Amino acid sequence: MHVDGRTVIVTGASSGIGRATAHEFARRRAHVVLASRSRDKLDALAGELADYPGRRLVVATDVTDRLAVEALVRRTVEEFGGVDVLVNNAGVGLFAPIATGSLDNMHHLFNVNFWGAVHCIQAIVPYMRRQRRGHIVNVSSVAGKVATPYLGAYSATKFALTAVSNALRSELAGTGIGVSTVYPGLTDTSFQENMLREVDVPDLPAYLRTAGPAAVGRRIVQAVRWNLRDTYVTLADFAAVNAYPLAPALADWALRLFWLGPGARLSVEGTPFEAIGELAEPSAADASEPPSESP
């Protein structure tokens, strides 16, 4: 599908990959609908895109709210007469152990990363069916192919998104609607710094962040233009995912060595809810326990 003059909804558009993706579509003369929770950041982004051809629409949206998502799609169709592309990019991250991690944070993770995407898909597909055309891009992650220590819950949301893509692609065969899954690896954005943290984990050195958000945005546009099924941003990402099944025990050992090294102890500083971003409210049981003091 060519993107010139097409209408594109990008969720999680206020920063990182979403922001870069909005730039890439706008550069190619698409009409871009900017969706995220932060109206101020979306307005600033719309200003950045003003010099590109095409029109912009800002709709502050919480993808965990099904009615808000339906309103986003309706507003888009009213404004542009249809909707051609959905980029399901909104997401949050979580570093937490599976056995002892906060269930509230895990539920919040699924509400955004999984249910948010499903809300968008269910709201937009009826319009695309009537048009007999459309394209849905689900932004998964290399973590949606390979799970690592402390990223189990996050990986589970991305594995689930991969499953949704694969099933949806078959269900929509013959309708003119394409479905792509994009698997970014370690990307040079603030995403890791903004992840919810229940454990101390090593900071990733810059040289491991092999792609910038613009590279991911370009790959998303390519996925739409060429109707790509599964696509990776770098050769290293592709190699890592495809090498894992060949030597899973060795790969698990290497991942444990990295994540469970001397700097990966359980955090005793603050509570699981004291992190950057909007978090789930603590449960009554969690709220009744005061935070531990640092040694």
PDB file of C-alpha atoms in Angstrom:
ATOM      1  CA  MET A   1       0.000   0.000   0.000  1.00  0.00           C
ATOM      2  CA  HIS A   2       1.365   3.417  -0.886  1.00  0.00           C
ATOM      3  CA  VAL A   3       1.087   5.879   2.001  1.00  0.00           C
ATOM      4  CA  ASP A   4       0.827   9.161   0.087  1.00  0.00           C
ATOM      5  CA  GLY A   5      -2.517  10.695   1.064  1.00  0.00           C
ATOM      6  CA  ARG A   6      -3.449   7.795   3.351  1.00  0.00           C
ATOM      7  CA  THR A   7      -4.793   8.316   6.861  1.00  0.00           C
ATOM      8  CA  VAL A   8      -2.636   6.800   9.596  1.00  0.00           C
ATOM      9  CA  ILE A   9      -3.355   6.464  13.326  1.00  0.00           C
ATOM     10  CA  VAL A  10      -0.233   6.165  15.488  1.00  0.00           C
ATOM     11  CA  THR A  11      -0.769   5.280  19.151  1.00  0.00           C
ATOM     12  CA  GLY A  12       1.910   6.120  21.687  1.00  0.00           C
ATOM     13  CA  ALA A  13       2.860   8.964  19.346  1.00  0.00           C
ATOM     14  CA  SER A  14       4.159  11.403  21.946  1.00  0.00           C
ATOM     15  CA  SER A  15       7.700  10.009  22.218  1.00  0.00           C
ATOM     16  CA  GLY A  16      10.253   7.466  21.045  1.00  0.00           C
ATOM     17  CA  ILE A  17       9.238   5.071  18.284  1.00  0.00           C
ATOM     18  CA  GLY A  18       5.738   6.531  17.984  1.00  0.00           C
ATOM     19  CA  ARG A  19       7.029  10.060  17.498  1.00  0.00           C
ATOM     20  CA  ALA A  20       9.576   8.912  14.910  1.00  0.00           C
ATOM     21  CA  THR A  21       6.920   6.885  13.094  1.00  0.00           C
ATOM     22  CA  ALA A  22       4.661   9.933  12.873  1.00  0.00           C
ATOM     23  CA  HIS A  23       7.544  11.853  11.292  1.00  0.00           C
ATOM     24  CA  GLU A  24       8.178   9.089   8.753  1.00  0.00           C
ATOM     25  CA  PHE A  25       4.552   8.904   7.616  1.00  0.00           C
ATOM     26  CA  ALA A  26       4.219  12.697   7.494  1.00  0.00           C
ATOM     27  CA  ARG A  27       7.388  12.931   5.416  1.00  0.00           C
ATOM     28  CA  ARG A  28       5.694  10.628   2.897  1.00  0.00           C
ATOM     29  CA  ARG A  29       2.644  12.898   2.621  1.00  0.00           C
ATOM     30  CA  ALA A  30       0.301  10.858   4.808  1.00  0.00           C
ATOM     31  CA  HIS A  31      -2.408  12.355   7.014  1.00  0.00           C
ATOM     32  CA  VAL A  32      -1.318  11.450  10.542  1.00  0.00           C
ATOM     33  CA  VAL A  33      -3.561  11.078  13.587  1.00  0.00           C
ATOM     34  CA  LEU A  34      -1.516  11.454  16.766  1.00  0.00           C
ATOM     35  CA  ALA A  35      -2.777   9.519  19.784  1.00  0.00           C
ATOM     36  CA  SER A  36      -1.392   9.188  23.305  1.00  0.00           C
ATOM     37  CA  ARG A  37      -2.340  10.307  26.808  1.00  0.00           C
ATOM     38  CA  SER A  38      -0.283  13.519  26.749  1.00  0.00           C
ATOM     39  CA  ARG A  39      -2.115  16.284  24.881  1.00  0.00           C
ATOM     40  CA  ASP A  40       0.728  18.774  25.385  1.00  0.00           C
ATOM     41  CA  LYS A  41       3.317  16.466  23.834  1.00  0.00           C
ATOM     42  CA  LEU A  42       1.013  15.662  20.925  1.00  0.00           C
ATOM     43  CA  ASP A  43       0.427  19.367  20.251  1.00  0.00           C
ATOM     44  CA  ALA A  44       4.188  19.918  20.228  1.00  0.00           C
ATOM     45  CA  LEU A  45       4.641  17.027  17.804  1.00  0.00           C
ATOM     46  CA  ALA A  46       1.906  18.357  15.524  1.00  0.00           C
ATOM     47  CA  GLY A  47       3.859  21.612  15.392  1.00  0.00           C
ATOM     48  CA  GLU A  48       6.996  19.725  14.358  1.00  0.00           C
ATOM     49  CA  LEU A  49       5.069  18.073  11.517  1.00  0.00           C
ATOM     50  CA  ALA A  50       3.532  21.309  10.234  1.00  0.00           C
ATOM     51  CA  ASP A  51       6.067  21.708   7.418  1.00  0.00           C
ATOM     52  CA  TYR A  52       5.253  18.319   5.908  1.00  0.00           C
ATOM     53  CA  PRO A  53       2.428  17.838   3.394  1.00  0.00           C
ATOM     54  CA  GLY A  54      -0.792  16.299   4.648  1.00  0.00           C
ATOM     55  CA  ARG A  55      -2.984  17.055   7.630  1.00  0.00           C
ATOM     56  CA  ARG A  56      -2.646  16.312  11.345  1.00  0.00           C
ATOM     57  CA  LEU A  57      -5.194  15.434  13.982  1.00  0.00           C
ATOM     58  CA  VAL A  58      -4.405  15.308  17.702  1.00  0.00           C
ATOM     59  CA  VAL A  59      -6.595  13.078  19.864  1.00  0.00           C
ATOM     60  CA  ALA A  60      -5.537  12.529  23.480  1.00  0.00           C
ATOM     61  CA  THR A  61      -6.371   8.860  24.064  1.00  0.00           C
ATOM     62  CA  ASP A  62      -5.836   6.254  26.763  1.00  0.00           C
ATOM     63  CA  VAL A  63      -5.797   2.950  24.874  1.00  0.00           C
ATOM     64  CA  THR A  64      -6.848   1.056  28.000  1.00  0.00           C
ATOM     65  CA  ASP A  65     -10.225   2.835  27.721  1.00  0.00           C
ATOM     66  CA  ARG A  66     -12.222   1.010  25.030  1.00  0.00           C
ATOM     67  CA  LEU A  67     -14.742   3.833  24.643  1.00  0.00           C
ATOM     68  CA  ALA A  68     -11.955   6.390  24.229  1.00  0.00           C
ATOM     69  CA  VAL A  69     -10.394   4.246  21.492  1.00  0.00           C
ATOM     70  CA  GLU A  70     -13.732   3.949  19.686  1.00  0.00           C
ATOM     71  CA  ALA A  71     -14.074   7.733  19.881  1.00  0.00           C
ATOM     72  CA  LEU A  72     -10.560   8.118  18.422  1.00  0.00           C
ATOM     73  CA  VAL A  73     -11.446   6.006  15.388  1.00  0.00           C
ATOM     74  CA  ARG A  74     -14.824   7.719  14.883  1.00  0.00           C
ATOM     75  CA  ARG A  75     -13.195  11.147  15.047  1.00  0.00           C
ATOM     76  CA  THR A  76     -10.607  10.050  12.483  1.00  0.00           C
ATOM     77  CA  VAL A  77     -13.239   8.776  10.057  1.00  0.00           C
ATOM     78  CA  GLU A  78     -15.329  11.931  10.487  1.00  0.00           C
ATOM     79  CA  GLU A  79     -12.290  14.124   9.824  1.00  0.00           C
ATOM     80  CA  PHE A  80     -10.739  12.219   6.908  1.00  0.00           C
ATOM     81  CA  GLY A  81     -13.550  10.098   5.511  1.00  0.00           C
ATOM     82  CA  GLY A  82     -11.843   6.827   6.385  1.00  0.00           C
ATOM     83  CA  VAL A  83      -8.795   5.278   8.012  1.00  0.00           C
ATOM     84  CA  ASP A  84      -6.112   3.311   6.189  1.00  0.00           C
ATOM     85  CA  VAL A  85      -3.367   2.407   8.656  1.00  0.00           C
ATOM     86  CA  LEU A  86      -3.225   1.628  12.370  1.00  0.00           C
ATOM     87  CA  VAL A  87       0.141   1.533  14.124  1.00  0.00           C
ATOM     88  CA  ASN A  88      -0.341  -0.162  17.500  1.00  0.00           C
ATOM     89  CA  ASN A  89       2.674   1.279  19.266  1.00  0.00           C
ATOM     90  CA  ALA A  90       1.446   2.375  22.715  1.00  0.00           C
ATOM     91  CA  GLY A  91       3.210   0.403  25.411  1.00  0.00           C
ATOM     92  CA  VAL A  92       4.898   0.364  28.798  1.00  0.00           C
ATOM     93  CA  GLY A  93       7.699  -1.788  30.170  1.00  0.00           C
ATOM     94  CA  LEU A  94       8.338  -3.559  33.448  1.00  0.00           C
ATOM     95  CA  PHE A  95      11.396  -5.046  35.121  1.00  0.00           C
ATOM     96  CA  ALA A  96      10.015  -7.482  37.715  1.00  0.00           C
ATOM     97  CA  PRO A  97      10.463 -11.092  38.858  1.00  0.00           C
ATOM     98  CA  ILE A  98       7.597 -13.367  37.882  1.00  0.00           C
ATOM     99  CA  ALA A  99       7.356 -15.213  41.208  1.00  0.00           C
ATOM    100  CA  THR A 100       7.234 -12.151  43.466  1.00  0.00           C
ATOM    101  CA  GLY A 101       6.414  -9.233  41.187  1.00  0.00           C
ATOM    102  CA  SER A 102       3.507  -6.869  41.748  1.00  0.00           C
ATOM    103  CA  LEU A 103       0.344  -8.272  40.186  1.00  0.00           C
ATOM    104  CA  ASP A 104      -1.036  -4.744  39.901  1.00  0.00           C
ATOM    105  CA  ASN A 105       1.892  -3.716  37.716  1.00  0.00           C
ATOM    106  CA  MET A 106       1.540  -6.865  35.610  1.00  0.00           C
ATOM    107  CA  HIS A 107      -2.170  -6.219  35.085  1.00  0.00           C
ATOM    108  CA  HIS A 108      -1.363  -2.628  34.118  1.00  0.00           C
ATOM    109  CA  LEU A 109       1.195  -3.926  31.619  1.00  0.00           C
ATOM    110  CA  PHE A 110      -1.346  -6.206  29.932  1.00  0.00           C
ATOM    111  CA  ASN A 111      -3.996  -3.481  29.959  1.00  0.00           C
ATOM    112  CA  VAL A 112      -1.747  -1.190  27.918  1.00  0.00           C
ATOM    113  CA  ASN A 113       0.357  -3.515  25.766  1.00  0.00           C
ATOM    114  CA  PHE A 114      -2.207  -6.224  24.994  1.00  0.00           C
ATOM    115  CA  TRP A 115      -5.723  -4.942  25.641  1.00  0.00           C
ATOM    116  CA  GLY A 116      -4.858  -1.500  24.301  1.00  0.00           C
ATOM    117  CA  ALA A 117      -3.885  -3.057  20.971  1.00  0.00           C
ATOM    118  CA  VAL A 118      -6.987  -5.266  20.916  1.00  0.00           C
ATOM    119  CA  HIS A 119      -9.216  -2.253  21.632  1.00  0.00           C
ATOM    120  CA  CYS A 120      -7.701  -0.454  18.644  1.00  0.00           C
ATOM    121  CA  ILE A 121      -8.027  -3.477  16.355  1.00  0.00           C
ATOM    122  CA  GLN A 122     -11.667  -4.085  17.223  1.00  0.00           C
ATOM    123  CA  ALA A 123     -12.526  -0.412  16.784  1.00  0.00           C
ATOM    124  CA  ILE A 124     -10.844  -0.020  13.395  1.00  0.00           C
ATOM    125  CA  VAL A 125     -11.423  -3.297  11.540  1.00  0.00           C
ATOM    126  CA  PRO A 126     -15.136  -2.661  10.777  1.00  0.00           C
ATOM    127  CA  TYR A 127     -14.204   0.546   8.927  1.00  0.00           C
ATOM    128  CA  MET A 128     -11.384  -1.164   7.035  1.00  0.00           C
ATOM    129  CA  ARG A 129     -13.693  -4.024   6.039  1.00  0.00           C
ATOM    130  CA  ARG A 130     -16.162  -1.565   4.524  1.00  0.00           C
ATOM    131  CA  GLN A 131     -13.332   0.120   2.610  1.00  0.00           C
ATOM    132  CA  ARG A 132     -11.922  -3.249   1.479  1.00  0.00           C
ATOM    133  CA  ARG A 133      -8.479  -1.962   2.343  1.00  0.00           C
ATOM    134  CA  GLY A 134      -6.294  -1.176   5.324  1.00  0.00           C
ATOM    135  CA  HIS A 135      -3.162  -2.158   7.176  1.00  0.00           C
ATOM    136  CA  ILE A 136      -2.496  -2.894  10.847  1.00  0.00           C
ATOM    137  CA  VAL A 137       1.026  -2.788  12.279  1.00  0.00           C
ATOM    138  CA  ASN A 138       1.559  -4.273  15.725  1.00  0.00           C
ATOM    139  CA  VAL A 139       4.816  -3.120  17.288  1.00  0.00           C
ATOM    140  CA  SER A 140       6.041  -6.118  19.245  1.00  0.00           C
ATOM    141  CA  SER A 141       9.671  -6.562  20.318  1.00  0.00           C
ATOM    142  CA  VAL A 142      12.558  -8.989  20.145  1.00  0.00           C
ATOM    143  CA  ALA A 143      11.334  -9.674  23.698  1.00  0.00           C
ATOM    144  CA  GLY A 144       8.209 -11.025  22.001  1.00  0.00           C
ATOM    145  CA  LYS A 145      10.372 -13.825  20.627  1.00  0.00           C
ATOM    146  CA  VAL A 146      12.956 -14.359  23.396  1.00  0.00           C
ATOM    147  CA  ALA A 147      12.159 -13.924  27.106  1.00  0.00           C
ATOM    148  CA  THR A 148      14.845 -12.787  29.536  1.00  0.00           C
ATOM    149  CA  PRO A 149      15.098 -12.600  33.337  1.00  0.00           C
ATOM    150  CA  TYR A 150      12.970  -9.844  34.885  1.00  0.00           C
ATOM    151  CA  LEU A 151      11.290  -9.112  31.551  1.00  0.00           C
ATOM    152  CA  GLY A 152       8.963 -12.107  31.683  1.00  0.00           C
ATOM    153  CA  ALA A 153       5.737 -10.134  32.100  1.00  0.00           C
ATOM    154  CA  TYR A 154       6.729  -7.620  29.435  1.00  0.00           C
ATOM    155  CA  SER A 155       7.728 -10.451  27.095  1.00  0.00           C
ATOM    156  CA  ALA A 156       4.401 -12.170  27.756  1.00  0.00           C
ATOM    157  CA  THR A 157       2.524  -9.096  26.499  1.00  0.00           C
ATOM    158  CA  LYS A 158       4.656  -9.021  23.366  1.00  0.00           C
ATOM    159  CA  PHE A 159       4.378 -12.785  22.757  1.00  0.00           C
ATOM    160  CA  ALA A 160       0.611 -12.279  23.044  1.00  0.00           C
ATOM    161  CA  LEU A 161       0.720  -9.455  20.505  1.00  0.00           C
ATOM    162  CA  THR A 162       2.598 -11.730  18.102  1.00  0.00           C
ATOM    163  CA  ALA A 163      -0.151 -14.340  18.499  1.00  0.00           C
ATOM    164  CA  VAL A 164      -2.817 -11.710  17.856  1.00  0.00           C
ATOM    165  CA  SER A 165      -1.049 -10.638  14.660  1.00  0.00           C
ATOM    166  CA  ASN A 166      -0.723 -14.173  13.332  1.00  0.00           C
ATOM    167  CA  ALA A 167      -4.345 -15.092  14.053  1.00  0.00           C
ATOM    168  CA  LEU A 168      -5.704 -11.782  12.767  1.00  0.00           C
ATOM    169  CA  ARG A 169      -3.754 -12.079   9.517  1.00  0.00           C
ATOM    170  CA  SER A 170      -5.444 -15.392   8.753  1.00  0.00           C
ATOM    171  CA  GLU A 171      -8.865 -14.159   9.842  1.00  0.00           C
ATOM    172  CA  LEU A 172      -8.629 -11.130   7.539  1.00  0.00           C
ATOM    173  CA  ALA A 173      -7.272 -12.981   4.501  1.00  0.00           C
ATOM    174  CA  GLY A 174      -9.072 -11.859   1.361  1.00  0.00           C
ATOM    175  CA  THR A 175     -10.466  -8.670   2.908  1.00  0.00           C
ATOM    176  CA  GLY A 176      -7.779  -6.322   1.610  1.00  0.00           C
ATOM    177  CA  ILE A 177      -6.479  -5.711   5.144  1.00  0.00           C
ATOM    178  CA  GLY A 178      -2.810  -6.480   5.787  1.00  0.00           C
ATOM    179  CA  VAL A 179      -1.264  -7.254   9.170  1.00  0.00           C
ATOM    180  CA  SER A 180       2.412  -6.755  10.008  1.00  0.00           C
ATOM    181  CA  THR A 181       4.417  -7.355  13.167  1.00  0.00           C
ATOM    182  CA  VAL A 182       7.566  -5.318  13.766  1.00  0.00           C
ATOM    183  CA  TYR A 183      10.174  -6.577  16.239  1.00  0.00           C
ATOM    184  CA  PRO A 184      12.503  -3.793  17.413  1.00  0.00           C
ATOM    185  CA  GLY A 185      15.463  -4.800  19.531  1.00  0.00           C
ATOM    186  CA  LEU A 186      17.409  -2.547  21.887  1.00  0.00           C
ATOM    187  CA  THR A 187      16.511   0.907  20.635  1.00  0.00           C
ATOM    188  CA  ASP A 188      18.127   4.216  21.518  1.00  0.00           C
ATOM    189  CA  THR A 189      15.110   5.797  23.213  1.00  0.00           C
ATOM    190  CA  SER A 190      14.163   6.658  26.797  1.00  0.00           C
ATOM    191  CA  PHE A 191      11.903   3.572  26.979  1.00  0.00           C
ATOM    192  CA  GLN A 192      14.212   1.576  29.258  1.00  0.00           C
ATOM    193  CA  GLU A 193      14.764   4.523  31.582  1.00  0.00           C
ATOM    194  CA  ASN A 194      10.994   4.998  31.839  1.00  0.00           C
ATOM    195  CA  MET A 195      10.148   1.353  32.497  1.00  0.00           C
ATOM    196  CA  LEU A 196       8.514   0.397  35.769  1.00  0.00           C
ATOM    197  CA  ARG A 197      11.212  -1.160  37.947  1.00  0.00           C
ATOM    198  CA  GLU A 198      10.888  -3.588  40.808  1.00  0.00           C
ATOM    199  CA  VAL A 199      14.506  -4.757  40.562  1.00  0.00           C
ATOM    200  CA  ASP A 200      17.849  -3.110  39.988  1.00  0.00           C
ATOM    201  CA  VAL A 201      19.152  -4.114  36.567  1.00  0.00           C
ATOM    202  CA  PRO A 202      22.299  -3.129  34.690  1.00  0.00           C
ATOM    203  CA  ASP A 203      22.075  -0.061  32.490  1.00  0.00           C
ATOM    204  CA  LEU A 204      22.487  -1.017  28.869  1.00  0.00           C
ATOM    205  CA  PRO A 205      25.581   0.582  27.317  1.00  0.00           C
ATOM    206  CA  ALA A 206      24.931   2.779  24.305  1.00  0.00           C
ATOM    207  CA  TYR A 207      26.740   0.432  21.921  1.00  0.00           C
ATOM    208  CA  LEU A 208      24.109  -2.270  22.556  1.00  0.00           C
ATOM    209  CA  ARG A 209      21.319   0.040  21.414  1.00  0.00           C
ATOM    210  CA  THR A 210      21.853  -0.727  17.780  1.00  0.00           C
ATOM    211  CA  ALA A 211      19.005   1.286  16.230  1.00  0.00           C
ATOM    212  CA  GLY A 212      17.478   4.689  16.722  1.00  0.00           C
ATOM    213  CA  PRO A 213      13.737   5.352  16.724  1.00  0.00           C
ATOM    214  CA  ALA A 214      13.900   6.770  13.189  1.00  0.00           C
ATOM    215  CA  ALA A 215      15.136   3.398  11.898  1.00  0.00           C
ATOM    216  CA  VAL A 216      12.171   1.680  13.549  1.00  0.00           C
ATOM    217  CA  GLY A 217       9.799   4.277  12.090  1.00  0.00           C
ATOM    218  CA  ARG A 218      11.182   3.685   8.603  1.00  0.00           C
ATOM    219  CA  ARG A 219      10.765  -0.058   9.042  1.00  0.00           C
ATOM    220  CA  ILE A 220       7.135   0.416  10.078  1.00  0.00           C
ATOM    221  CA  VAL A 221       6.466   2.446   6.928  1.00  0.00           C
ATOM    222  CA  GLN A 222       8.154  -0.256   4.839  1.00  0.00           C
ATOM    223  CA  ALA A 223       5.983  -2.908   6.491  1.00  0.00           C
ATOM    224  CA  VAL A 224       2.900  -1.030   5.291  1.00  0.00           C
ATOM    225  CA  ARG A 225       4.200  -0.293   1.798  1.00  0.00           C
ATOM    226  CA  TRP A 226       5.378  -3.854   1.131  1.00  0.00           C
ATOM    227  CA  ASN A 227       2.825  -5.730   3.260  1.00  0.00           C
ATOM    228  CA  LEU A 228       5.572  -7.406   5.282  1.00  0.00           C
ATOM    229  CA  ARG A 229       4.472 -10.216   7.590  1.00  0.00           C
ATOM    230  CA  ASP A 230       7.220 -10.165  10.236  1.00  0.00           C
ATOM    231  CA  THR A 231      10.063  -7.704  10.098  1.00  0.00           C
ATOM    232  CA  TYR A 232      13.122  -6.819  12.174  1.00  0.00           C
ATOM    233  CA  VAL A 233      14.931  -3.516  12.347  1.00  0.00           C
ATOM    234  CA  THR A 234      18.530  -4.737  12.342  1.00  0.00           C
ATOM    235  CA  LEU A 235      20.369  -7.843  11.221  1.00  0.00           C
ATOM    236  CA  ALA A 236      21.496  -8.342  14.831  1.00  0.00           C
ATOM    237  CA  ASP A 237      17.863  -8.506  15.983  1.00  0.00           C
ATOM    238  CA  PHE A 238      17.029 -11.067  13.291  1.00  0.00           C
ATOM    239  CA  ALA A 239      20.123 -13.127  14.118  1.00  0.00           C
ATOM    240  CA  ALA A 240      19.438 -13.130  17.864  1.00  0.00           C
ATOM    241  CA  VAL A 241      15.864 -14.346  17.448  1.00  0.00           C
ATOM    242  CA  ASN A 242      16.755 -17.060  14.956  1.00  0.00           C
ATOM    243  CA  ALA A 243      19.859 -18.239  16.828  1.00  0.00           C
ATOM    244  CA  TYR A 244      18.023 -18.739  20.116  1.00  0.00           C
ATOM    245  CA  PRO A 245      16.235 -22.005  19.138  1.00  0.00           C
ATOM    246  CA  LEU A 246      19.541 -23.480  17.951  1.00  0.00           C
ATOM    247  CA  ALA A 247      21.171 -23.299  21.395  1.00  0.00           C
ATOM    248  CA  PRO A 248      18.549 -22.275  23.961  1.00  0.00           C
ATOM    249  CA  ALA A 249      20.477 -23.505  27.007  1.00  0.00           C
ATOM    250  CA  LEU A 250      23.567 -21.526  25.999  1.00  0.00           C
ATOM    251  CA  ALA A 251      21.457 -18.466  25.253  1.00  0.00           C
ATOM    252  CA  ASP A 252      19.687 -18.717  28.629  1.00  0.00           C
ATOM    253  CA  TRP A 253      23.062 -18.957  30.376  1.00  0.00           C
ATOM    254  CA  ALA A 254      24.298 -15.819  28.598  1.00  0.00           C
ATOM    255  CA  LEU A 255      21.118 -13.937  29.472  1.00  0.00           C
ATOM    256  CA  ARG A 256      21.368 -14.981  33.122  1.00  0.00           C
ATOM    257  CA  LEU A 257      24.981 -13.858  33.202  1.00  0.00           C
ATOM    258  CA  PHE A 258      24.019 -10.432  31.922  1.00  0.00           C
ATOM    259  CA  TRP A 259      20.828  -9.770  33.884  1.00  0.00           C
ATOM    260  CA  LEU A 260      21.602 -11.636  37.116  1.00  0.00           C
ATOM    261  CA  GLY A 261      25.135 -10.364  37.540  1.00  0.00           C
ATOM    262  CA  PRO A 262      26.423  -8.403  40.553  1.00  0.00           C
ATOM    263  CA  GLY A 263      24.290  -5.351  39.705  1.00  0.00           C
ATOM    264  CA  ALA A 264      20.995  -7.248  39.463  1.00  0.00           C
ATOM    265  CA  ARG A 265      19.880  -7.557  43.068  1.00  0.00           C
ATOM    266  CA  LEU A 266      16.309  -7.109  44.238  1.00  0.00           C
ATOM    267  CA  SER A 267      15.556  -3.460  44.797  1.00  0.00           C
ATOM    268  CA  VAL A 268      14.835  -2.405  48.369  1.00  0.00           C
ATOM    269  CA  GLU A 269      14.555   1.275  47.530  1.00  0.00           C
ATOM    270  CA  GLY A 270      10.995   2.566  47.511  1.00  0.00           C
ATOM    271  CA  THR A 271       8.036   0.527  46.330  1.00  0.00           C
ATOM    272  CA  PRO A 272       7.246  -1.094  42.986  1.00  0.00           C
ATOM    273  CA  PHE A 273       4.988   1.864  42.233  1.00  0.00           C
ATOM    274  CA  GLU A 274       7.629   4.568  42.595  1.00  0.00           C
ATOM    275  CA  ALA A 275       8.756   4.745  38.976  1.00  0.00           C
ATOM    276  CA  ILE A 276       8.424   7.052  36.032  1.00  0.00           C
ATOM    277  CA  GLY A 277       5.099   7.025  34.246  1.00  0.00           C
ATOM    278  CA  GLU A 278       1.505   6.295  35.157  1.00  0.00           C
ATOM    279  CA  LEU A 279       1.355   3.160  37.291  1.00  0.00           C
ATOM    280  CA  ALA A 280      -1.377   0.901  38.499  1.00  0.00           C
ATOM    281  CA  GLU A 281      -2.708   1.786  41.917  1.00  0.00           C
ATOM    282  CA  PRO A 282      -1.257  -0.470  44.629  1.00  0.00           C
ATOM    283  CA  SER A 283      -3.522  -3.123  46.035  1.00  0.00           C
ATOM    284  CA  ALA A 284      -4.748  -2.843  49.611  1.00  0.00           C
ATOM    285  CA  ALA A 285      -2.221  -5.468  50.680  1.00  0.00           C
ATOM    286  CA  ASP A 286       0.640  -3.591  49.031  1.00  0.00           C
ATOM    287  CA  ALA A 287      -0.516  -0.242  50.368  1.00  0.00           C
ATOM    288  CA  SER A 288      -0.604  -1.530  53.930  1.00  0.00           C
ATOM    289  CA  GLU A 289       3.113  -2.288  53.925  1.00  0.00           C
ATOM    290  CA  PRO A 290       5.480   0.680  54.265  1.00  0.00           C
ATOM    291  CA  PRO A 291       8.380   0.837  51.797  1.00  0.00           C
ATOM    292  CA  SER A 292      11.625  -0.710  52.953  1.00  0.00           C
ATOM    293  CA  GLU A 293      14.543   1.546  53.749  1.00  0.00           C
ATOM    294  CA  SER A 294      17.769   1.364  51.782  1.00  0.00           C
ATOM    295  CA  PRO A 295      20.579  -0.348  53.648  1.00  0.00           C
TER     296      PRO A 295
END
